[in-house]
Amino acid sequence: MTDGHPTSAPDHLTDVVVLGAGPAGLLLANILLDHGIDCVVLERAGRAALATRARAGFLAAHTVRVLERHGLADGLHRRGQPHSTCEFRTEESRFRLDYGGLGQGEQHTVYPQQELVGDLLRRFLAAGGQVRFATEAMAIVDADTERPVVTAREPDGRPGRWRARYVAGCDGRHGAARRSLPAGTARHHRDHGVTWLGLLAEAPPSLDAVGYAVHERGFAGHMARTSEITRYYLQCAPGTPADAWSQERIWDELDRRMHAKAYGPLVRGPIVQRTVVDLASDVLEPLRHGTLFLAGDAAALISPSAAKGANLAVLEAELLARALTDALLHGDTEGLDTYSARCLTHIWRAQEFSHWMIGLLHGPPGTDGATRFHNNLRRARLHSLRTSRSQQDWFAEHYVGV
Ligand code: RFL
């Protein structure tokens, strides 16, 4: 499946160079390899680092179906947990939404992202796939020709060159794919002005639901990961360093905002990871530049407020795999031609819901008239969600769907 050009100048030749071994890149590479398409994954990190990078955990029903379709769901069926309830806590009260019984009746599967990445990686390597770890893509050149080249820094520091028919930019928001787009590419960007301290606690979940606490001191969130690990979020002032708060202060603040006195204590344990997350969203448009295609966080960054990022990455990777397979095996490029527009429809819908969630969960700081107005709107939104069946169906459909 190579194009028969001499290999003397570029060192390596393949059909598809995939940048990044995250959920997007590894799913894409697995599907391509299953179809007998030559591909290589270039990954900046070492293998050990991938195994410990804890991020997402809530997989949508669509994501599970995609993984099942490609025989990649064994791990999540064995170790993932179904999840279908969220609980909102406010200054005045709390209510639960069993979203699994609303909308389209779909639920999440809780499965840590690093486990999914581990499964995809093992399967790819076992099938004979090539991952070049500790290899950083620097740029994609000649993407507007039929012979794009990826320049890279090899593990020993020497430059490398990878020539392909197509390049899949799955290397996240700071990757080489984004940097290699032409100046005319639009980047729609929104900084939400909200910062979360993302925490992983070595403690079992404290409630059998995703917990969203809306509080005058700021948002707090609770999300199960495994029976021993729980993710918490605490809204903090922008610019707060990750280590600014002691463990005790973190737990006291979580207790206060989640109304632990009224609704039951949180199970405490050591905080084993902290990340400062500035809530921001962006969308690149188009997601294609000649023979370079973007997927996952490289294509669009979405705030984690609605747990959409990894799910979009999976959806896009499958679409791109299908399009590349049609082009390379059958000479049919329609999928490649429509790839960007199809993904953007899903991306904007997810952005819209994510944005709605941000508005639901946070108010602006302060006590002036505008703040009070916003907070009353937020209360009204929560009230609708609590009392209106059609609003609940809408929420469920968008919350689990991509
Ligand atoms: P990834 O996972 O960032 O993988 C990109 C890979 O590319 C590598 N890389 C390079 N490799 C070669 N050359 C270069 N120049 C490179 N530059 C980068 C990186 O090392 C990395 O291995 O992107 P991908 O595959 O697009 O997947 C996206 C998801 O990781 C992301 O959207 C989610 O983690 C977002 N997210 C969540 N999404 C959900 O669907 N559900 C959740 O519950 C959820 N929780 C979260 C999240 C993101 C979080 N952070 C990072 C803010 C919770 C958190 C705290």
Coordinates of C-alpha atoms and ligand atoms in Angstrom, one line a residue:
M1 CA 0.0 0.0 0.0
T2 CA 2.9 2.4 -0.5
D3 CA 2.9 4.7 -3.5
G4 CA 6.1 3.3 -5.0
H5 CA 8.2 6.5 -4.8
P6 CA 11.9 6.0 -3.9
T7 CA 12.6 6.1 -0.2
S8 CA 16.0 7.7 -0.3
A9 CA 15.3 11.3 0.8
P10 CA 12.5 10.8 3.3
D11 CA 13.6 8.1 5.8
H12 CA 10.2 6.5 6.3
L13 CA 7.3 5.8 4.0
T14 CA 3.8 4.7 4.9
D15 CA 0.2 5.3 3.9
V16 CA -1.0 7.2 7.0
V17 CA 1.1 8.9 9.6
V18 CA -1.0 9.2 12.8
L19 CA 0.2 11.9 15.2
G20 CA -0.6 11.1 18.8
A21 CA -1.5 8.0 20.7
G22 CA -4.5 9.3 22.6
P23 CA -8.0 7.9 22.1
A24 CA -8.4 9.5 18.6
G25 CA -5.1 8.4 17.2
L26 CA -5.1 4.8 18.6
L27 CA -8.7 4.1 17.6
L28 CA -8.0 5.4 14.1
A29 CA -4.8 3.4 13.8
N30 CA -6.5 0.2 15.0
I31 CA -9.2 0.5 12.3
L32 CA -6.8 1.3 9.6
L33 CA -4.6 -1.7 10.5
D34 CA -7.6 -4.0 10.5
H35 CA -8.2 -3.0 6.9
G36 CA -4.6 -3.7 6.0
I37 CA -3.6 -0.1 5.6
D38 CA 0.0 0.7 6.4
C39 CA 0.2 3.3 9.2
V40 CA 2.5 4.4 12.0
V41 CA 1.7 6.3 15.1
L42 CA 4.2 9.0 16.3
E43 CA 3.8 9.7 20.0
R44 CA 5.7 12.4 21.9
A45 CA 5.4 10.7 25.3
G46 CA 7.0 7.5 26.5
R47 CA 4.8 4.4 26.9
A48 CA 4.8 4.6 30.7
A49 CA 3.5 8.1 30.7
L50 CA 0.4 7.2 28.6
A51 CA -0.6 4.5 31.1
T52 CA -0.9 7.0 33.9
R53 CA -2.5 10.0 32.2
A54 CA -5.8 10.2 34.0
R55 CA -8.4 12.3 32.2
A56 CA -11.8 11.3 31.0
G57 CA -14.0 8.6 32.4
F58 CA -17.5 9.0 31.1
L59 CA -18.0 7.2 27.8
A60 CA -21.2 7.8 25.9
A61 CA -23.3 5.0 24.5
H62 CA -22.2 5.9 21.0
T63 CA -18.5 5.5 22.0
V64 CA -19.2 2.1 23.4
R65 CA -21.0 1.1 20.2
V66 CA -18.0 2.3 18.1
L67 CA -15.6 0.3 20.2
E68 CA -17.8 -2.8 20.0
R69 CA -18.1 -2.5 16.2
H70 CA -14.3 -2.7 16.0
G71 CA -13.8 -5.4 18.6
L72 CA -12.2 -3.0 21.0
A73 CA -14.7 -3.1 23.9
D74 CA -13.5 -6.1 25.9
G75 CA -11.7 -4.1 28.6
L76 CA -14.6 -1.7 29.2
H77 CA -17.1 -4.5 29.3
R78 CA -15.0 -6.3 31.9
R79 CA -14.0 -3.3 34.1
G80 CA -16.3 -0.4 33.1
Q81 CA -19.4 0.5 35.2
P82 CA -22.7 1.5 33.8
H83 CA -23.8 5.0 35.0
S84 CA -27.1 6.8 34.6
T85 CA -27.8 9.2 37.4
C86 CA -26.8 12.7 38.3
E87 CA -27.6 14.7 41.3
F88 CA -27.8 18.5 41.5
R89 CA -27.2 20.2 44.8
T90 CA -28.0 23.8 45.3
E91 CA -28.1 26.3 48.2
E92 CA -31.7 25.3 48.8
S93 CA -32.1 21.6 47.9
R94 CA -31.0 18.7 45.8
F95 CA -32.6 16.6 43.1
R96 CA -31.6 13.6 41.1
L97 CA -32.1 12.9 37.4
D98 CA -32.0 9.3 36.3
Y99 CA -31.1 10.2 32.8
G100 CA -30.8 6.6 31.8
G101 CA -34.6 6.4 31.8
L102 CA -35.1 9.8 30.0
G103 CA -34.5 11.0 26.5
Q104 CA -33.1 8.2 24.3
G105 CA -32.7 6.0 27.4
E106 CA -28.9 5.8 27.0
Q107 CA -26.4 5.6 29.8
H108 CA -22.7 6.2 30.3
T109 CA -20.0 3.6 30.9
V110 CA -17.5 4.8 33.5
Y111 CA -14.1 3.6 32.3
P112 CA -10.9 5.7 32.9
Q113 CA -9.3 7.1 29.8
Q114 CA -5.9 5.7 30.5
E115 CA -7.4 2.2 30.7
L116 CA -9.0 2.7 27.3
V117 CA -5.8 4.0 25.8
G118 CA -4.0 1.0 27.3
D119 CA -6.5 -1.4 25.7
L120 CA -6.2 0.3 22.3
L121 CA -2.4 0.3 22.5
R122 CA -2.1 -3.3 23.4
R123 CA -4.4 -4.4 20.7
F124 CA -2.6 -2.3 18.0
L125 CA 0.8 -3.6 19.0
A126 CA -0.5 -7.2 19.2
A127 CA -1.8 -6.8 15.6
G128 CA 1.6 -5.7 14.4
G129 CA 1.0 -2.0 14.6
Q130 CA 4.0 0.4 14.9
V131 CA 4.0 3.1 17.6
R132 CA 7.1 5.3 17.8
F133 CA 7.2 6.5 21.4
A134 CA 9.2 9.5 22.5
T135 CA 9.0 10.8 18.9
E136 CA 7.7 14.3 18.6
A137 CA 6.2 15.5 15.3
M138 CA 7.5 19.0 14.6
A139 CA 5.6 20.0 11.5
I140 CA 3.6 18.7 8.5
V141 CA 5.0 20.1 5.3
D142 CA 3.6 19.9 1.8
A143 CA 0.2 19.0 3.2
D144 CA -1.4 20.6 0.1
T145 CA 0.3 18.1 -2.1
E146 CA -0.1 14.3 -2.5
R147 CA 3.1 13.7 -0.6
P148 CA 2.9 15.3 2.8
V149 CA 5.9 14.9 5.0
V150 CA 6.0 14.9 8.8
T151 CA 9.2 16.1 10.3
A152 CA 9.9 14.8 13.7
R153 CA 12.4 14.6 16.5
E154 CA 13.4 11.0 17.0
P155 CA 14.0 9.6 20.5
D156 CA 17.8 10.1 20.1
G157 CA 17.2 13.8 19.3
R158 CA 18.0 13.4 15.6
P159 CA 15.5 14.7 13.0
G160 CA 13.3 12.2 11.2
R161 CA 11.1 12.5 8.2
W162 CA 7.9 10.5 7.5
R163 CA 6.3 10.6 4.1
A164 CA 2.7 9.4 3.7
R165 CA -0.3 9.7 1.5
Y166 CA -2.3 11.2 4.4
V167 CA -1.5 12.6 7.8
A168 CA -4.0 12.3 10.7
G169 CA -3.4 15.1 13.3
C170 CA -4.6 13.5 16.6
D171 CA -2.0 15.2 18.7
G172 CA -4.2 17.3 20.9
R173 CA -4.4 21.1 21.3
H174 CA -0.7 21.8 21.5
G175 CA 0.3 19.4 18.7
A176 CA 2.1 19.9 15.4
A177 CA -1.0 19.4 13.3
R178 CA -2.6 22.7 14.6
R179 CA 0.7 24.5 14.1
S180 CA 0.9 23.4 10.5
L181 CA -2.4 24.7 9.4
P182 CA -2.4 27.6 6.9
A183 CA -2.9 31.2 8.2
G184 CA -6.4 31.3 6.8
T185 CA -7.8 28.5 9.1
A186 CA -10.4 29.9 11.4
R187 CA -10.1 29.3 15.1
H188 CA -13.3 30.1 17.0
H189 CA -12.2 30.5 20.6
R190 CA -14.0 31.2 23.9
D191 CA -12.3 31.5 27.3
H192 CA -15.1 31.0 29.8
G193 CA -13.3 32.8 32.6
V194 CA -13.9 29.9 35.0
T195 CA -11.1 27.8 36.5
W196 CA -11.5 24.3 38.1
L197 CA -9.1 22.5 40.3
G198 CA -9.3 18.9 38.9
L199 CA -8.6 16.4 41.6
L200 CA -8.2 12.7 41.8
A201 CA -8.7 11.2 45.2
E202 CA -7.7 7.8 46.3
A203 CA -11.1 7.2 47.8
P204 CA -14.2 5.3 46.8
P205 CA -17.1 7.4 45.3
S206 CA -19.1 9.2 47.9
L207 CA -22.4 9.0 46.0
D208 CA -23.9 6.7 43.4
A209 CA -24.3 9.6 41.0
V210 CA -22.4 12.4 39.3
G211 CA -22.7 15.2 41.8
Y212 CA -23.0 18.8 40.6
A213 CA -23.0 21.3 43.5
V214 CA -24.0 24.9 42.7
H215 CA -22.8 27.1 45.5
E216 CA -22.2 30.8 46.2
R217 CA -18.5 30.0 46.9
G218 CA -18.2 28.3 43.5
F219 CA -19.0 25.0 41.8
A220 CA -18.0 21.6 43.1
G221 CA -18.3 18.3 41.3
H222 CA -18.0 14.6 42.0
M223 CA -17.5 11.9 39.4
A224 CA -16.8 8.2 40.0
R225 CA -13.8 6.6 38.3
T226 CA -13.3 3.2 39.9
S227 CA -14.2 1.7 43.2
E228 CA -10.9 3.2 44.7
I229 CA -10.6 6.4 42.8
T230 CA -12.9 9.4 42.5
R231 CA -12.6 12.6 40.5
Y232 CA -13.6 15.9 42.2
Y233 CA -13.7 19.4 40.8
L234 CA -13.5 22.6 42.8
Q235 CA -14.0 26.0 41.1
C236 CA -11.2 28.3 42.2
A237 CA -10.0 31.8 41.3
P238 CA -8.3 32.0 37.9
G239 CA -4.5 31.9 38.4
T240 CA -4.7 29.7 41.5
P241 CA -1.6 27.3 41.5
A242 CA -2.4 23.6 41.7
D243 CA -0.7 23.2 45.0
A244 CA -2.2 26.3 46.7
W245 CA -4.7 24.4 48.8
S246 CA -3.8 21.9 51.5
Q247 CA -5.6 18.5 51.4
E248 CA -7.6 19.4 54.4
R249 CA -8.7 22.7 52.9
I250 CA -9.8 20.9 49.7
W251 CA -11.9 18.3 51.6
D252 CA -13.4 21.0 53.9
E253 CA -14.3 23.1 50.9
L254 CA -15.8 20.1 49.0
D255 CA -17.8 19.2 52.2
R256 CA -19.1 22.8 52.4
R257 CA -20.1 23.2 48.7
M258 CA -21.6 19.7 48.4
H259 CA -23.6 20.2 51.6
A260 CA -22.1 17.2 53.3
K261 CA -23.7 18.0 56.6
A262 CA -27.2 17.8 55.1
Y263 CA -26.7 15.1 52.5
G264 CA -24.0 12.8 53.9
P265 CA -20.3 12.9 54.3
L266 CA -17.7 12.6 51.5
V267 CA -15.3 9.7 51.7
R268 CA -11.9 11.3 52.2
G269 CA -8.6 9.9 51.0
P270 CA -5.3 11.2 49.7
I271 CA -5.5 13.6 46.8
V272 CA -3.1 11.9 44.3
Q273 CA -3.4 14.2 41.3
R274 CA -4.2 17.9 40.8
T275 CA -4.7 19.8 37.6
V276 CA -5.7 23.3 37.0
V277 CA -8.3 23.5 34.3
D278 CA -9.1 26.8 32.7
L279 CA -12.5 26.2 31.0
A280 CA -12.0 27.1 27.4
S281 CA -13.4 26.0 24.1
D282 CA -12.2 26.3 20.6
V283 CA -13.1 24.9 17.2
L284 CA -10.9 24.9 14.1
E285 CA -12.5 25.3 10.7
P286 CA -12.0 23.5 8.4
L287 CA -10.6 20.3 9.9
R288 CA -8.7 19.5 6.7
H289 CA -5.8 21.1 4.9
G290 CA -5.1 19.1 1.8
T291 CA -3.9 15.7 2.9
L292 CA -3.8 16.6 6.7
F293 CA -6.9 15.9 8.7
L294 CA -7.6 16.8 12.4
A295 CA -9.4 14.8 14.9
G296 CA -10.0 14.9 18.7
D297 CA -8.7 17.7 20.8
A298 CA -6.6 18.8 17.8
A299 CA -9.8 19.6 16.0
A300 CA -11.7 21.2 18.8
L301 CA -11.1 21.8 22.5
I302 CA -14.2 21.4 24.6
S303 CA -14.4 22.3 28.3
P304 CA -14.8 19.2 30.5
S305 CA -18.1 20.5 32.0
A306 CA -20.2 18.0 30.0
A307 CA -17.6 15.2 29.5
K308 CA -17.6 15.3 25.7
G309 CA -14.0 15.5 24.6
A310 CA -13.0 11.9 24.5
N311 CA -16.4 10.9 23.1
L312 CA -16.0 13.4 20.2
A313 CA -12.5 12.1 19.6
V314 CA -13.8 8.6 19.2
L315 CA -16.6 9.7 16.9
E316 CA -14.3 11.7 14.6
A317 CA -11.6 8.9 14.6
E318 CA -14.1 6.4 13.3
L319 CA -15.4 8.8 10.6
L320 CA -11.8 9.6 9.5
A321 CA -10.9 5.9 9.5
R322 CA -13.8 5.1 7.2
A323 CA -13.0 8.0 4.9
L324 CA -9.3 7.1 4.7
T325 CA -10.1 3.4 4.1
D326 CA -12.5 4.3 1.2
A327 CA -9.9 6.6 -0.3
L328 CA -7.0 4.3 0.0
L329 CA -8.7 1.0 -0.8
H330 CA -11.3 2.1 -3.3
G331 CA -10.2 5.5 -4.6
D332 CA -13.4 7.0 -3.2
T333 CA -12.7 10.4 -1.6
E334 CA -16.2 11.5 -0.8
G335 CA -15.7 10.7 2.9
L336 CA -12.6 12.8 3.0
D337 CA -14.3 15.6 1.2
T338 CA -17.2 15.7 3.7
Y339 CA -15.2 14.8 6.8
S340 CA -14.8 18.4 8.1
A341 CA -18.4 19.4 7.7
R342 CA -19.7 16.2 9.2
C343 CA -17.5 16.5 12.3
L344 CA -18.2 20.2 12.7
T345 CA -22.0 19.5 13.1
H346 CA -21.3 17.2 16.0
I347 CA -18.7 19.4 17.5
W348 CA -20.9 22.5 17.6
R349 CA -23.8 20.6 19.1
A350 CA -21.5 19.4 21.8
Q351 CA -20.1 22.9 22.3
E352 CA -23.6 24.2 22.7
F353 CA -24.5 21.8 25.4
S354 CA -21.2 22.2 27.1
H355 CA -21.7 25.9 27.1
W356 CA -25.2 25.5 28.6
M357 CA -23.7 23.4 31.4
I358 CA -21.2 26.0 32.2
G359 CA -24.0 28.6 32.5
L360 CA -25.9 26.1 34.7
L361 CA -23.0 25.4 37.1
H362 CA -21.3 28.7 37.6
G363 CA -22.2 32.3 38.4
P364 CA -20.0 35.3 38.0
P365 CA -18.2 36.3 41.2
G366 CA -19.5 39.3 43.1
T367 CA -22.7 40.6 44.5
D368 CA -23.7 43.4 42.1
G369 CA -27.0 43.6 40.2
A370 CA -25.7 41.8 37.1
T371 CA -24.4 38.9 39.2
R372 CA -27.7 38.6 41.1
F373 CA -29.6 38.6 37.8
H374 CA -27.4 35.8 36.4
N375 CA -27.8 33.8 39.5
N376 CA -31.6 34.1 39.3
L377 CA -31.5 32.9 35.7
R378 CA -29.4 29.9 36.9
R379 CA -31.9 29.1 39.6
A380 CA -34.7 29.2 37.0
R381 CA -32.7 26.9 34.7
L382 CA -32.3 24.4 37.6
H383 CA -35.9 24.7 38.5
S384 CA -36.9 23.8 34.9
L385 CA -34.6 20.9 34.9
R386 CA -36.1 19.7 38.2
T387 CA -39.7 20.1 37.2
S388 CA -40.1 19.9 33.4
R389 CA -40.2 16.4 31.9
S390 CA -39.5 17.8 28.4
Q391 CA -36.5 19.7 29.8
Q392 CA -35.2 16.5 31.4
D393 CA -35.6 14.5 28.2
W394 CA -33.6 17.3 26.4
F395 CA -30.9 17.2 29.0
A396 CA -30.6 13.4 28.9
E397 CA -30.4 13.3 25.2
H398 CA -27.6 15.9 25.1
Y399 CA -25.8 14.7 28.2
V400 CA -25.2 11.2 27.0
G401 CA -25.2 11.8 23.3
V402 CA -22.6 13.0 20.9
Ligands
RFL1 P1 -5.1 13.4 23.7 O1 -5.7 12.4 24.6 O2 -4.6 14.7 24.2 O3 -3.9 12.7 22.9 C1 -3.0 13.4 22.1 C2 -1.7 12.7 22.1 O4 -0.8 13.3 21.2 C3 0.5 13.4 21.8 N1 1.2 14.5 21.2 C4 2.1 14.4 20.3 N2 2.7 13.3 19.7 C5 3.6 13.5 18.7 N3 4.0 14.7 18.3 C6 3.5 15.8 18.9 N4 4.0 17.0 18.5 C7 2.5 15.7 19.9 N5 1.8 16.6 20.7 C8 1.0 15.9 21.5 C9 0.2 13.5 23.3 O5 1.3 13.1 24.1 C10 -1.0 12.6 23.5 O6 -0.6 11.3 23.8 O7 -6.1 13.8 22.5 P2 -7.3 13.0 21.8 O8 -6.8 11.6 21.4 O9 -7.8 13.9 20.9 O10 -8.3 12.7 23.0 C11 -9.0 13.8 23.6 C12 -9.3 13.5 25.1 O11 -8.0 13.1 25.7 C13 -9.9 14.7 25.8 O12 -10.9 15.3 25.0 C14 -10.6 14.3 27.1 O13 -9.7 13.8 28.0 C15 -11.4 15.4 27.7 N6 -12.0 15.1 29.0 C16 -13.1 14.3 29.1 N7 -13.7 13.9 27.9 C17 -14.8 13.0 28.0 O14 -15.3 12.6 27.0 N8 -15.3 12.6 29.2 C18 -14.7 13.0 30.4 O15 -15.2 12.6 31.5 C19 -13.6 13.9 30.4 N9 -13.0 14.3 31.5 C20 -11.3 15.5 30.2 C21 -11.9 15.1 31.4 C22 -10.2 16.3 30.1 C23 -9.6 16.8 31.3 N10 -8.5 17.7 31.2 C24 -7.3 17.3 30.4 C25 -8.8 19.0 31.2 C26 -11.2 15.6 32.6 C27 -10.1 16.4 32.5 C28 -9.4 16.9 33.8

